[in-house]
């Protein structure tokens, strides 16, 4: 399959939802299971307010996003599709169709094709996540893929017990 940078950039940016998105770090060996697991590099800038004593290094929304990112790379389609809002999936599928993937019509197909592209192009899942805001029911994360600098704002809501990545999620311009 022939893929141009123009074709991959929008697809990968959206899936990173970060987008979704990146160029590889130093490649890990093919047999290394850690190679497919996303990692978080803590932001370099010091926080503007001191964290509360109960704060952890990874927020609840961050943990949820990383679980989605891992599932999207394996791929584990049920786990990768479950936290995506239907309107976000529709937008991502429309972008894939406009980028030359007319045969991709479901979230499951989208995740599978994307995971294959990540592997084929040895794309790193190492990210920097800056929690811009988080409450018990809403979160905004700024996600940057370290190797490429691709980034996006991930908007999440938790209407019940699980976080949902909403259609307000956007790639950096």
PDB file of N, CA and C in Angstrom, residues 12 21 25 33 41 43 49 53 66 74 76 83 97 107-108 110-111 116 121 142 156 162 168 171 173:
ATOM      1  N   UNK A  12      -3.090  10.067  11.337  1.00  0.00           N
ATOM      2  CA  UNK A  12      -2.366   9.837  12.575  1.00  0.00           C
ATOM      3  C   UNK A  12      -2.652  10.923  13.595  1.00  0.00           C
ATOM      4  N   UNK A  21      -0.263  10.314  14.243  1.00  0.00           N
ATOM      5  CA  UNK A  21       0.363  11.428  14.870  1.00  0.00           C
ATOM      6  C   UNK A  21       1.876  11.504  15.003  1.00  0.00           C
ATOM      7  N   UNK A  25      10.670   7.033  17.761  1.00  0.00           N
ATOM      8  CA  UNK A  25      11.892   7.210  18.542  1.00  0.00           C
ATOM      9  C   UNK A  25      12.851   6.136  18.069  1.00  0.00           C
ATOM     10  N   UNK A  33       7.940  -6.475  24.010  1.00  0.00           N
ATOM     11  CA  UNK A  33       6.548  -6.099  24.227  1.00  0.00           C
ATOM     12  C   UNK A  33       6.405  -4.676  24.735  1.00  0.00           C
ATOM     13  N   UNK A  41       6.028  11.128  29.410  1.00  0.00           N
ATOM     14  CA  UNK A  41       7.151  11.897  29.922  1.00  0.00           C
ATOM     15  C   UNK A  41       6.541  13.085  30.633  1.00  0.00           C
ATOM     16  N   UNK A  43       5.841  16.697  31.982  1.00  0.00           N
ATOM     17  CA  UNK A  43       6.150  18.004  31.408  1.00  0.00           C
ATOM     18  C   UNK A  43       7.363  18.625  32.093  1.00  0.00           C
ATOM     19  N   UNK A  49       0.787  25.863  40.263  1.00  0.00           N
ATOM     20  CA  UNK A  49       0.307  25.758  41.640  1.00  0.00           C
ATOM     21  C   UNK A  49       0.825  24.456  42.215  1.00  0.00           C
ATOM     22  N   UNK A  53      -1.672  17.293  48.406  1.00  0.00           N
ATOM     23  CA  UNK A  53      -0.994  16.118  48.941  1.00  0.00           C
ATOM     24  C   UNK A  53      -1.531  14.809  48.375  1.00  0.00           C
ATOM     25  N   UNK A  66      -4.152   7.000  28.293  1.00  0.00           N
ATOM     26  CA  UNK A  66      -3.062   6.065  28.003  1.00  0.00           C
ATOM     27  C   UNK A  66      -3.576   4.653  27.751  1.00  0.00           C
ATOM     28  N   UNK A  74      -2.431  -1.870  19.820  1.00  0.00           N
ATOM     29  CA  UNK A  74      -2.263  -3.328  19.839  1.00  0.00           C
ATOM     30  C   UNK A  74      -2.752  -3.973  18.532  1.00  0.00           C
ATOM     31  N   UNK A  76      -6.600  -3.537  20.229  1.00  0.00           N
ATOM     32  CA  UNK A  76      -7.701  -4.177  20.949  1.00  0.00           C
ATOM     33  C   UNK A  76      -8.913  -3.314  20.629  1.00  0.00           C
ATOM     34  N   UNK A  83     -14.160   4.042  24.448  1.00  0.00           N
ATOM     35  CA  UNK A  83     -14.140   5.390  25.022  1.00  0.00           C
ATOM     36  C   UNK A  83     -14.297   6.524  24.008  1.00  0.00           C
ATOM     37  N   UNK A  97     -11.923   8.574   5.109  1.00  0.00           N
ATOM     38  CA  UNK A  97     -12.467   8.446   3.751  1.00  0.00           C
ATOM     39  C   UNK A  97     -11.907   9.546   2.847  1.00  0.00           C
ATOM     40  N   UNK A 107     -15.591   1.887  13.465  1.00  0.00           N
ATOM     41  CA  UNK A 107     -14.526   2.206  14.415  1.00  0.00           C
ATOM     42  C   UNK A 107     -13.514   1.062  14.469  1.00  0.00           C
ATOM     43  N   UNK A 108     -14.003  -0.153  14.481  1.00  0.00           N
ATOM     44  CA  UNK A 108     -13.121  -1.314  14.568  1.00  0.00           C
ATOM     45  C   UNK A 108     -12.159  -1.369  13.384  1.00  0.00           C
ATOM     46  N   UNK A 110     -11.265   1.195  11.537  1.00  0.00           N
ATOM     47  CA  UNK A 110     -10.389   2.360  11.663  1.00  0.00           C
ATOM     48  C   UNK A 110      -9.228   2.069  12.620  1.00  0.00           C
ATOM     49  N   UNK A 111      -9.532   1.488  13.774  1.00  0.00           N
ATOM     50  CA  UNK A 111      -8.495   1.180  14.759  1.00  0.00           C
ATOM     51  C   UNK A 111      -7.518   0.157  14.191  1.00  0.00           C
ATOM     52  N   UNK A 116      -2.081  -0.891  12.099  1.00  0.00           N
ATOM     53  CA  UNK A 116      -1.201  -1.426  11.060  1.00  0.00           C
ATOM     54  C   UNK A 116      -0.273  -0.333  10.526  1.00  0.00           C
ATOM     55  N   UNK A 121       5.061   2.071   9.935  1.00  0.00           N
ATOM     56  CA  UNK A 121       5.910   3.258   9.923  1.00  0.00           C
ATOM     57  C   UNK A 121       6.674   3.441  11.229  1.00  0.00           C
ATOM     58  N   UNK A 142      -3.567  18.211  27.082  1.00  0.00           N
ATOM     59  CA  UNK A 142      -2.804  18.615  25.907  1.00  0.00           C
ATOM     60  C   UNK A 142      -1.755  17.536  25.707  1.00  0.00           C
ATOM     61  N   UNK A 156     -12.305  15.287  27.406  1.00  0.00           N
ATOM     62  CA  UNK A 156     -12.909  14.064  27.936  1.00  0.00           C
ATOM     63  C   UNK A 156     -14.038  14.404  28.904  1.00  0.00           C
ATOM     64  N   UNK A 162     -16.719   5.694  33.492  1.00  0.00           N
ATOM     65  CA  UNK A 162     -15.656   5.633  32.487  1.00  0.00           C
ATOM     66  C   UNK A 162     -15.515   6.957  31.743  1.00  0.00           C
ATOM     67  N   UNK A 168     -15.070  17.150  20.800  1.00  0.00           N
ATOM     68  CA  UNK A 168     -14.372  18.429  20.894  1.00  0.00           C
ATOM     69  C   UNK A 168     -12.853  18.254  20.812  1.00  0.00           C
ATOM     70  N   UNK A 171      -6.818  18.236  16.785  1.00  0.00           N
ATOM     71  CA  UNK A 171      -5.382  18.275  16.536  1.00  0.00           C
ATOM     72  C   UNK A 171      -4.905  19.714  16.614  1.00  0.00           C
ATOM     73  N   UNK A 173      -3.257  22.940  15.085  1.00  0.00           N
ATOM     74  CA  UNK A 173      -3.333  23.449  13.701  1.00  0.00           C
ATOM     75  C   UNK A 173      -1.967  23.529  13.072  1.00  0.00           C
TER      76      UNK A 173
END
